[in-house]
Amino acid sequence: MFGRKLRLFTLLGFSVSVDTSWIFLAILIIWTLSLGYFPQVVPGLSPEIYWVMGTLGAFGLFFSIVFHEFSHSIVARKKGLAMNGITLFLFGGVAEMSEEPPNPGAEFWMAIAGPIASVVLGIGFLAIGGLGQNQGWPLAVNSVFLYLGFINILLAVFNMIPGFPLDGGRVLRSILWKIKGDIRWATKWAMRSGSFVGFALIALAVFAFLAGQFVAAVWWFLIGMFLRMAAQGSYIQLEMRETLKGESVARFMKPAPEAVSAEIPVSEFVDDYIYRYQNQVFPVVNSGHLLGKVGIEQARNIPKERRSWVRVREIMQEVKEEEKVTTETDAFDAIQKMNQERQSEVFVTSLDGELEGLVKADDILSFFKTRMALEQSNGGPSKPSTKSDSTKKAG
Ligand SMILES: [Zn+2]
């Protein structure tokens, strides 16, 4: 859904990644703190000190966001939810869940854990800053602590904006879900609320701009746009999950794909497969069993004159568990796997490793679009009949 991920470290079994957007944000934060915020709040220090304070402030903010996300993840794990890890991106982090929470109560506590953690951490930082002031610590040190205290409270407030998929939106959804017992309806309204708040923030940005407050205008605008995009993104995901419910991979599978024998030379692979078919990736098999995958990239690395000597087996790549599904796998799960691995297809294998077929993301997505179009002309996708219909077809 967002840009590229860079994996940083693993802690307590959760892998922490940053979205590339976070690198730009980190620079923007250090810059804003060193040239704007700290010189204004504590005037009279040298520029070098401001840069050190700005850098420490940015690292402290990074720590605070990780702390916030970990509290979500730990509560989620306690509630028995599988977590994919934590990704930091513009305006905070996302604790990635691979499934919906089991009940409204679980979602409520999971969502509110983050803001509570931020408030507690914020109070802690403020207390340390206050203590420092009392004890006569250097001004620069106290100011960084006080800034971190303030920013954690702000983080809690921002995340409590009632728009899905922010924490406040999840809290709202869990309450609506509890009231009506319908998670889809609750999600829709929690997302609409987020979209509306996003729109209000963009309007606020326009007013701020007209009033000459350019920095505030940029921030309001960015947050507003982010909220609207996030709401839209999770709406599409929800629709996709609902539309593909009960559809297994078998429906989209291309059986008997063009498989390459592991023992043929690369020259034959180039002539008989790459030139003949338009595929990006080919499965490599040995008497029906999936051994690996091979594509243009691997063939290109072998010099032309050596291609008749080298066999496909020597250049093929390993197929990870995440790139395999069975015919019973849910189509939505398959799409998520492809998303996570940034692949446009996955291989379908039997339980004993035999290659059965290939599924392309494009085929699932075009089915999704077609069904959405059909349901819209049918009086909206929320009709209960469509749900049972899709379950029946799969059976
Ligand atoms: Zn949160």
GROMACS .gro file of C-alpha atoms and ligand atoms in nm:
model
  396
    1MET     CA    1   0.000   0.000   0.000
    2PHE     CA    2   0.288   0.238   0.074
    3GLY     CA    3   0.638   0.272  -0.069
    4ARG     CA    4   0.938   0.046  -0.030
    5LYS     CA    5   1.028  -0.102   0.305
    6LEU     CA    6   1.371  -0.122   0.467
    7ARG     CA    7   1.405  -0.383   0.741
    8LEU     CA    8   1.581  -0.243   1.049
    9PHE     CA    9   1.582  -0.491   1.336
   10THR     CA   10   1.380  -0.755   1.518
   11LEU     CA   11   1.274  -0.716   1.881
   12LEU     CA   12   1.055  -0.949   2.090
   13GLY     CA   13   0.979  -1.139   1.773
   14PHE     CA   14   0.850  -0.838   1.577
   15SER     CA   15   1.045  -0.713   1.280
   16VAL     CA   16   1.068  -0.334   1.256
   17SER     CA   17   1.092  -0.171   0.912
   18VAL     CA   18   1.088   0.184   0.786
   19ASP     CA   19   0.909   0.301   0.480
   20THR     CA   20   1.139   0.506   0.255
   21SER     CA   21   0.910   0.804   0.318
   22TRP     CA   22   1.038   0.798   0.676
   23ILE     CA   23   1.389   0.891   0.566
   24PHE     CA   24   1.260   1.214   0.411
   25LEU     CA   25   1.054   1.275   0.719
   26ALA     CA   26   1.356   1.222   0.946
   27ILE     CA   27   1.552   1.484   0.751
   28LEU     CA   28   1.255   1.721   0.759
   29ILE     CA   29   1.219   1.674   1.136
   30ILE     CA   30   1.588   1.727   1.213
   31TRP     CA   31   1.585   2.035   0.992
   32THR     CA   32   1.265   2.178   1.146
   33LEU     CA   33   1.388   2.115   1.501
   34SER     CA   34   1.743   2.247   1.449
   35LEU     CA   35   1.659   2.560   1.252
   36GLY     CA   36   1.306   2.637   1.369
   37TYR     CA   37   1.176   2.483   1.690
   38PHE     CA   38   1.474   2.479   1.929
   39PRO     CA   39   1.619   2.823   1.834
   40GLN     CA   40   1.273   2.964   1.898
   41VAL     CA   41   1.206   2.784   2.228
   42VAL     CA   42   1.558   2.820   2.375
   43PRO     CA   43   1.724   3.116   2.205
   44GLY     CA   44   2.090   3.206   2.242
   45LEU     CA   45   2.263   2.868   2.191
   46SER     CA   46   2.516   2.794   1.917
   47PRO     CA   47   2.402   2.642   1.583
   48GLU     CA   48   2.603   2.322   1.650
   49ILE     CA   49   2.411   2.267   1.975
   50TYR     CA   50   2.082   2.314   1.788
   51TRP     CA   51   2.181   2.048   1.533
   52VAL     CA   52   2.270   1.804   1.813
   53MET     CA   53   1.940   1.880   1.987
   54GLY     CA   54   1.749   1.839   1.659
   55THR     CA   55   1.913   1.504   1.587
   56LEU     CA   56   1.850   1.376   1.941
   57GLY     CA   57   1.492   1.500   1.918
   58ALA     CA   58   1.439   1.310   1.593
   59PHE     CA   59   1.587   0.990   1.739
   60GLY     CA   60   1.370   1.033   2.048
   61LEU     CA   61   1.067   1.071   1.824
   62PHE     CA   62   1.166   0.756   1.636
   63PHE     CA   63   1.196   0.570   1.968
   64SER     CA   64   0.857   0.707   2.079
   65ILE     CA   65   0.683   0.583   1.765
   66VAL     CA   66   0.841   0.238   1.797
   67PHE     CA   67   0.732   0.230   2.163
   68HIS     CA   68   0.376   0.322   2.059
   69GLU     CA   69   0.362   0.052   1.791
   70PHE     CA   70   0.510  -0.213   2.018
   71SER     CA   71   0.236  -0.156   2.272
   72HIS     CA   72  -0.021  -0.227   1.998
   73SER     CA   73   0.167  -0.538   1.888
   74ILE     CA   74   0.208  -0.677   2.237
   75VAL     CA   75  -0.162  -0.638   2.319
   76ALA     CA   76  -0.251  -0.787   1.979
   77ARG     CA   77  -0.033  -1.088   2.045
   78LYS     CA   78  -0.194  -1.134   2.385
   79LYS     CA   79  -0.533  -1.136   2.211
   80GLY     CA   80  -0.406  -1.411   1.984
   81LEU     CA   81  -0.369  -1.206   1.664
   82ALA     CA   82  -0.088  -1.279   1.422
   83MET     CA   83   0.125  -0.973   1.355
   84ASN     CA   84   0.344  -0.924   1.048
   85GLY     CA   85   0.568  -0.662   1.206
   86ILE     CA   86   0.590  -0.289   1.241
   87THR     CA   87   0.649  -0.038   0.964
   88LEU     CA   88   0.724   0.326   1.028
   89PHE     CA   89   0.604   0.562   0.760
   90LEU     CA   90   0.501   0.926   0.731
   91PHE     CA   91   0.320   1.044   1.048
   92GLY     CA   92   0.393   0.742   1.257
   93GLY     CA   93   0.382   0.370   1.233
   94VAL     CA   94   0.161   0.086   1.138
   95ALA     CA   95   0.144  -0.236   1.329
   96GLU     CA   96   0.063  -0.479   1.051
   97MET     CA   97  -0.207  -0.733   1.116
   98SER     CA   98  -0.270  -1.014   0.876
   99GLU     CA   99  -0.623  -1.071   0.998
  100GLU     CA  100  -0.915  -0.881   1.148
  101PRO     CA  101  -0.947  -0.878   1.529
  102PRO     CA  102  -1.172  -1.156   1.666
  103ASN     CA  103  -1.416  -0.931   1.853
  104PRO     CA  104  -1.488  -0.563   1.934
  105GLY     CA  105  -1.330  -0.585   2.277
  106ALA     CA  106  -0.999  -0.715   2.142
  107GLU     CA  107  -0.989  -0.439   1.882
  108PHE     CA  108  -1.072  -0.170   2.138
  109TRP     CA  109  -0.787  -0.264   2.373
  110MET     CA  110  -0.544  -0.322   2.093
  111ALA     CA  111  -0.618   0.018   1.940
  112ILE     CA  112  -0.616   0.218   2.260
  113ALA     CA  113  -0.295   0.059   2.389
  114GLY     CA  114  -0.085   0.282   2.158
  115PRO     CA  115  -0.224   0.621   2.266
  116ILE     CA  116  -0.214   0.514   2.632
  117ALA     CA  117   0.152   0.416   2.592
  118SER     CA  118   0.228   0.752   2.428
  119VAL     CA  119   0.059   0.946   2.707
  120VAL     CA  120   0.251   0.752   2.972
  121LEU     CA  121   0.581   0.801   2.787
  122GLY     CA  122   0.499   1.170   2.734
  123ILE     CA  123   0.434   1.225   3.104
  124GLY     CA  124   0.760   1.044   3.179
  125PHE     CA  125   0.961   1.272   2.948
  126LEU     CA  126   0.790   1.584   3.086
  127ALA     CA  127   0.872   1.470   3.440
  128ILE     CA  128   1.239   1.419   3.351
  129GLY     CA  129   1.250   1.761   3.182
  130GLY     CA  130   1.088   1.920   3.486
  131LEU     CA  131   1.330   1.745   3.719
  132GLY     CA  132   1.619   1.870   3.506
  133GLN     CA  133   1.491   2.225   3.534
  134ASN     CA  134   1.472   2.185   3.909
  135GLN     CA  135   1.820   2.039   3.936
  136GLY     CA  136   1.974   2.296   3.706
  137TRP     CA  137   2.069   2.059   3.421
  138PRO     CA  138   2.185   2.225   3.097
  139LEU     CA  139   1.907   2.407   2.915
  140ALA     CA  140   1.967   2.209   2.595
  141VAL     CA  141   1.912   1.875   2.773
  142ASN     CA  142   1.591   1.982   2.947
  143SER     CA  143   1.452   2.126   2.626
  144VAL     CA  144   1.495   1.800   2.438
  145PHE     CA  145   1.313   1.608   2.717
  146LEU     CA  146   1.033   1.863   2.729
  147TYR     CA  147   1.002   1.847   2.350
  148LEU     CA  148   0.976   1.467   2.361
  149GLY     CA  149   0.712   1.492   2.633
  150PHE     CA  150   0.511   1.733   2.423
  151ILE     CA  151   0.550   1.531   2.101
  152ASN     CA  152   0.431   1.208   2.269
  153ILE     CA  153   0.115   1.378   2.392
  154LEU     CA  154   0.069   1.514   2.038
  155LEU     CA  155   0.122   1.165   1.898
  156ALA     CA  156  -0.150   1.030   2.124
  157VAL     CA  157  -0.389   1.310   2.025
  158PHE     CA  158  -0.320   1.273   1.651
  159ASN     CA  159  -0.366   0.898   1.663
  160MET     CA  160  -0.696   0.937   1.844
  161ILE     CA  161  -0.845   1.122   1.542
  162PRO     CA  162  -1.156   0.911   1.481
  163GLY     CA  163  -1.070   0.797   1.129
  164PHE     CA  164  -0.994   0.440   1.030
  165PRO     CA  165  -0.717   0.312   1.008
  166LEU     CA  166  -0.584   0.543   1.280
  167ASP     CA  167  -0.617   0.422   1.641
  168GLY     CA  168  -0.908   0.657   1.710
  169GLY     CA  169  -1.083   0.518   1.401
  170ARG     CA  170  -1.026   0.165   1.529
  171VAL     CA  171  -1.166   0.260   1.867
  172LEU     CA  172  -1.467   0.411   1.690
  173ARG     CA  173  -1.503   0.099   1.476
  174SER     CA  174  -1.491  -0.132   1.776
  175ILE     CA  175  -1.767   0.070   1.945
  176LEU     CA  176  -1.985   0.073   1.631
  177TRP     CA  177  -1.912  -0.296   1.580
  178LYS     CA  178  -2.019  -0.371   1.938
  179ILE     CA  179  -2.341  -0.171   1.892
  180LYS     CA  180  -2.455  -0.322   1.564
  181GLY     CA  181  -2.262  -0.647   1.549
  182ASP     CA  182  -2.161  -0.583   1.186
  183ILE     CA  183  -1.789  -0.527   1.131
  184ARG     CA  184  -1.830  -0.422   0.770
  185TRP     CA  185  -2.083  -0.154   0.848
  186ALA     CA  186  -1.868  -0.034   1.138
  187THR     CA  187  -1.558  -0.019   0.918
  188LYS     CA  188  -1.740   0.179   0.653
  189TRP     CA  189  -1.851   0.445   0.897
  190ALA     CA  190  -1.515   0.459   1.073
  191MET     CA  191  -1.354   0.517   0.733
  192ARG     CA  192  -1.606   0.779   0.628
  193SER     CA  193  -1.533   0.959   0.952
  194GLY     CA  194  -1.159   0.956   0.869
  195SER     CA  195  -1.222   1.078   0.519
  196PHE     CA  196  -1.435   1.362   0.656
  197VAL     CA  197  -1.175   1.465   0.914
  198GLY     CA  198  -0.913   1.459   0.637
  199PHE     CA  199  -1.128   1.690   0.430
  200ALA     CA  200  -1.176   1.925   0.726
  201LEU     CA  201  -0.797   1.939   0.780
  202ILE     CA  202  -0.739   2.027   0.414
  203ALA     CA  203  -0.994   2.307   0.448
  204LEU     CA  204  -0.810   2.420   0.762
  205ALA     CA  205  -0.485   2.418   0.562
  206VAL     CA  206  -0.642   2.655   0.308
  207PHE     CA  207  -0.747   2.895   0.585
  208ALA     CA  208  -0.402   2.876   0.746
  209PHE     CA  209  -0.243   2.947   0.408
  210LEU     CA  210  -0.467   3.250   0.351
  211ALA     CA  211  -0.382   3.372   0.701
  212GLY     CA  212  -0.013   3.356   0.611
  213GLN     CA  213   0.073   3.059   0.835
  214PHE     CA  214   0.254   2.862   0.568
  215VAL     CA  215   0.428   2.600   0.782
  216ALA     CA  216   0.105   2.510   0.961
  217ALA     CA  217  -0.075   2.502   0.626
  218VAL     CA  218   0.174   2.248   0.486
  219TRP     CA  219   0.137   2.021   0.792
  220TRP     CA  220  -0.244   2.036   0.797
  221PHE     CA  221  -0.253   1.967   0.425
  222LEU     CA  222  -0.017   1.669   0.448
  223ILE     CA  223  -0.205   1.515   0.741
  224GLY     CA  224  -0.540   1.574   0.572
  225MET     CA  225  -0.426   1.413   0.247
  226PHE     CA  226  -0.275   1.123   0.438
  227LEU     CA  227  -0.600   1.060   0.625
  228ARG     CA  228  -0.803   1.058   0.306
  229MET     CA  229  -0.563   0.826   0.129
  230ALA     CA  230  -0.544   0.590   0.425
  231ALA     CA  231  -0.923   0.577   0.448
  232GLN     CA  232  -0.952   0.501   0.077
  233GLY     CA  233  -0.677   0.238   0.092
  234SER     CA  234  -0.839   0.047   0.373
  235TYR     CA  235  -1.178   0.079   0.208
  236ILE     CA  236  -1.047  -0.093  -0.105
  237GLN     CA  237  -0.885  -0.360   0.110
  238LEU     CA  238  -1.211  -0.423   0.294
  239GLU     CA  239  -1.406  -0.446  -0.032
  240MET     CA  240  -1.148  -0.682  -0.172
  241ARG     CA  241  -1.158  -0.904   0.134
  242GLU     CA  242  -1.538  -0.916   0.115
  243THR     CA  243  -1.553  -0.966  -0.261
  244LEU     CA  244  -1.297  -1.244  -0.262
  245LYS     CA  245  -1.443  -1.414   0.044
  246GLY     CA  246  -1.481  -1.784  -0.016
  247GLU     CA  247  -1.300  -1.771  -0.351
  248SER     CA  248  -1.007  -2.005  -0.352
  249VAL     CA  249  -0.696  -1.979  -0.565
  250ALA     CA  250  -0.822  -2.271  -0.777
  251ARG     CA  251  -1.057  -2.037  -0.960
  252PHE     CA  252  -0.776  -1.812  -1.083
  253MET     CA  253  -0.507  -2.071  -1.132
  254LYS     CA  254  -0.348  -2.123  -1.469
  255PRO     CA  255  -0.296  -2.499  -1.471
  256ALA     CA  256   0.012  -2.654  -1.630
  257PRO     CA  257   0.212  -2.334  -1.673
  258GLU     CA  258   0.515  -2.325  -1.900
  259ALA     CA  259   0.760  -2.501  -1.670
  260VAL     CA  260   1.130  -2.524  -1.743
  261SER     CA  261   1.319  -2.846  -1.690
  262ALA     CA  262   1.613  -2.795  -1.455
  263GLU     CA  263   1.851  -2.987  -1.681
  264ILE     CA  264   1.820  -2.792  -2.006
  265PRO     CA  265   2.095  -2.542  -2.100
  266VAL     CA  266   2.032  -2.170  -2.057
  267SER     CA  267   2.049  -2.119  -2.435
  268GLU     CA  268   1.749  -2.348  -2.478
  269PHE     CA  269   1.566  -2.168  -2.199
  270VAL     CA  270   1.623  -1.835  -2.377
  271ASP     CA  271   1.509  -1.962  -2.719
  272ASP     CA  272   1.220  -2.186  -2.621
  273TYR     CA  273   1.079  -1.998  -2.321
  274ILE     CA  274   1.185  -1.634  -2.288
  275TYR     CA  275   1.135  -1.556  -2.659
  276ARG     CA  276   0.826  -1.770  -2.691
  277TYR     CA  277   0.624  -1.666  -2.386
  278GLN     CA  278   0.582  -1.325  -2.233
  279ASN     CA  279   0.627  -1.443  -1.874
  280GLN     CA  280   0.854  -1.263  -1.630
  281VAL     CA  281   0.921  -1.573  -1.423
  282PHE     CA  282   0.913  -1.943  -1.506
  283PRO     CA  283   0.888  -2.229  -1.258
  284VAL     CA  284   1.174  -2.479  -1.274
  285VAL     CA  285   1.073  -2.842  -1.233
  286ASN     CA  286   1.223  -3.185  -1.215
  287SER     CA  287   0.975  -3.465  -1.292
  288GLY     CA  288   0.682  -3.250  -1.183
  289HIS     CA  289   0.834  -3.116  -0.862
  290LEU     CA  290   0.889  -2.744  -0.818
  291LEU     CA  291   1.262  -2.683  -0.768
  292GLY     CA  292   1.295  -2.310  -0.817
  293LYS     CA  293   1.223  -2.020  -1.049
  294VAL     CA  294   1.410  -1.853  -1.328
  295GLY     CA  295   1.362  -1.539  -1.537
  296ILE     CA  296   1.522  -1.301  -1.783
  297GLU     CA  297   1.743  -1.149  -1.515
  298GLN     CA  298   1.922  -1.478  -1.433
  299ALA     CA  299   1.968  -1.564  -1.802
  300ARG     CA  300   2.105  -1.219  -1.879
  301ASN     CA  301   2.385  -1.265  -1.624
  302ILE     CA  302   2.530  -1.558  -1.822
  303PRO     CA  303   2.746  -1.444  -2.119
  304LYS     CA  304   2.607  -1.553  -2.454
  305GLU     CA  305   2.895  -1.787  -2.540
  306ARG     CA  306   2.851  -1.977  -2.211
  307ARG     CA  307   2.475  -2.025  -2.232
  308SER     CA  308   2.493  -2.364  -2.400
  309TRP     CA  309   2.721  -2.492  -2.120
  310VAL     CA  310   2.534  -2.369  -1.815
  311ARG     CA  311   2.217  -2.550  -1.711
  312VAL     CA  312   1.905  -2.385  -1.574
  313ARG     CA  313   1.957  -2.568  -1.243
  314GLU     CA  314   2.273  -2.360  -1.185
  315ILE     CA  315   2.109  -2.020  -1.229
  316MET     CA  316   1.763  -2.080  -1.083
  317GLN     CA  317   1.649  -1.906  -0.767
  318GLU     CA  318   1.492  -2.057  -0.460
  319VAL     CA  319   1.113  -2.032  -0.427
  320LYS     CA  320   1.038  -1.914  -0.074
  321GLU     CA  321   0.750  -2.057   0.129
  322GLU     CA  322   0.582  -1.716   0.098
  323GLU     CA  323   0.573  -1.751  -0.280
  324LYS     CA  324   0.379  -2.077  -0.270
  325VAL     CA  325   0.010  -2.147  -0.221
  326THR     CA  326  -0.215  -2.450  -0.256
  327THR     CA  327  -0.538  -2.472  -0.453
  328GLU     CA  328  -0.727  -2.429  -0.125
  329THR     CA  329  -0.563  -2.098  -0.032
  330ASP     CA  330  -0.796  -1.801  -0.010
  331ALA     CA  331  -0.759  -1.566  -0.307
  332PHE     CA  332  -0.733  -1.267  -0.072
  333ASP     CA  333  -0.452  -1.435   0.123
  334ALA     CA  334  -0.274  -1.506  -0.205
  335ILE     CA  335  -0.298  -1.137  -0.303
  336GLN     CA  336  -0.160  -1.038   0.037
  337LYS     CA  337   0.131  -1.279  -0.004
  338MET     CA  338   0.213  -1.128  -0.341
  339ASN     CA  339   0.189  -0.780  -0.193
  340GLN     CA  340   0.425  -0.865   0.091
  341GLU     CA  341   0.678  -1.034  -0.134
  342ARG     CA  342   0.634  -0.772  -0.408
  343GLN     CA  343   0.567  -1.045  -0.663
  344SER     CA  344   0.311  -1.037  -0.940
  345GLU     CA  345   0.247  -1.412  -0.919
  346VAL     CA  346   0.268  -1.711  -0.685
  347PHE     CA  347   0.313  -2.080  -0.759
  348VAL     CA  348   0.046  -2.333  -0.672
  349THR     CA  349   0.187  -2.658  -0.541
  350SER     CA  350   0.038  -2.974  -0.396
  351LEU     CA  351   0.125  -3.072  -0.040
  352ASP     CA  352   0.413  -3.292  -0.159
  353GLY     CA  353   0.568  -3.011  -0.364
  354GLU     CA  354   0.433  -3.092  -0.708
  355LEU     CA  355   0.375  -2.789  -0.931
  356GLU     CA  356   0.006  -2.752  -1.009
  357GLY     CA  357  -0.017  -2.406  -1.157
  358LEU     CA  358   0.044  -2.036  -1.137
  359VAL     CA  359  -0.172  -1.752  -1.009
  360LYS     CA  360  -0.127  -1.394  -1.125
  361ALA     CA  361  -0.227  -1.093  -0.918
  362ASP     CA  362  -0.372  -0.932  -1.232
  363ASP     CA  363  -0.622  -1.212  -1.279
  364ILE     CA  364  -0.751  -1.185  -0.922
  365LEU     CA  365  -0.766  -0.806  -0.943
  366SER     CA  366  -0.959  -0.803  -1.270
  367PHE     CA  367  -1.208  -1.049  -1.119
  368PHE     CA  368  -1.242  -0.813  -0.821
  369LYS     CA  369  -1.304  -0.514  -1.050
  370THR     CA  370  -1.559  -0.704  -1.257
  371ARG     CA  371  -1.751  -0.819  -0.954
  372MET     CA  372  -1.747  -0.469  -0.805
  373ALA     CA  373  -1.885  -0.331  -1.132
  374LEU     CA  374  -2.155  -0.600  -1.143
  375GLU     CA  375  -2.260  -0.538  -0.785
  376GLN     CA  376  -2.279  -0.162  -0.826
  377SER     CA  377  -2.535  -0.193  -1.105
  378ASN     CA  378  -2.713  -0.442  -0.883
  379GLY     CA  379  -2.791  -0.191  -0.610
  380GLY     CA  380  -2.468  -0.176  -0.413
  381PRO     CA  381  -2.218  -0.426  -0.280
  382SER     CA  382  -2.370  -0.437   0.068
  383LYS     CA  383  -2.656  -0.663  -0.037
  384PRO     CA  384  -2.645  -0.971   0.182
  385SER     CA  385  -2.734  -1.200  -0.110
  386THR     CA  386  -2.398  -1.137  -0.280
  387LYS     CA  387  -2.212  -1.268   0.020
  388SER     CA  388  -2.382  -1.603   0.037
  389ASP     CA  389  -2.362  -1.622  -0.341
  390SER     CA  390  -1.985  -1.608  -0.342
  391THR     CA  391  -1.961  -1.863  -0.063
  392LYS     CA  392  -2.179  -2.101  -0.258
  393LYS     CA  393  -1.972  -2.073  -0.573
  394ALA     CA  394  -1.659  -2.174  -0.391
  395GLY     CA  395  -1.817  -2.485  -0.244
  396ZN      ZN  396  -0.127   0.362   1.712
   0.00000   0.00000   0.00000
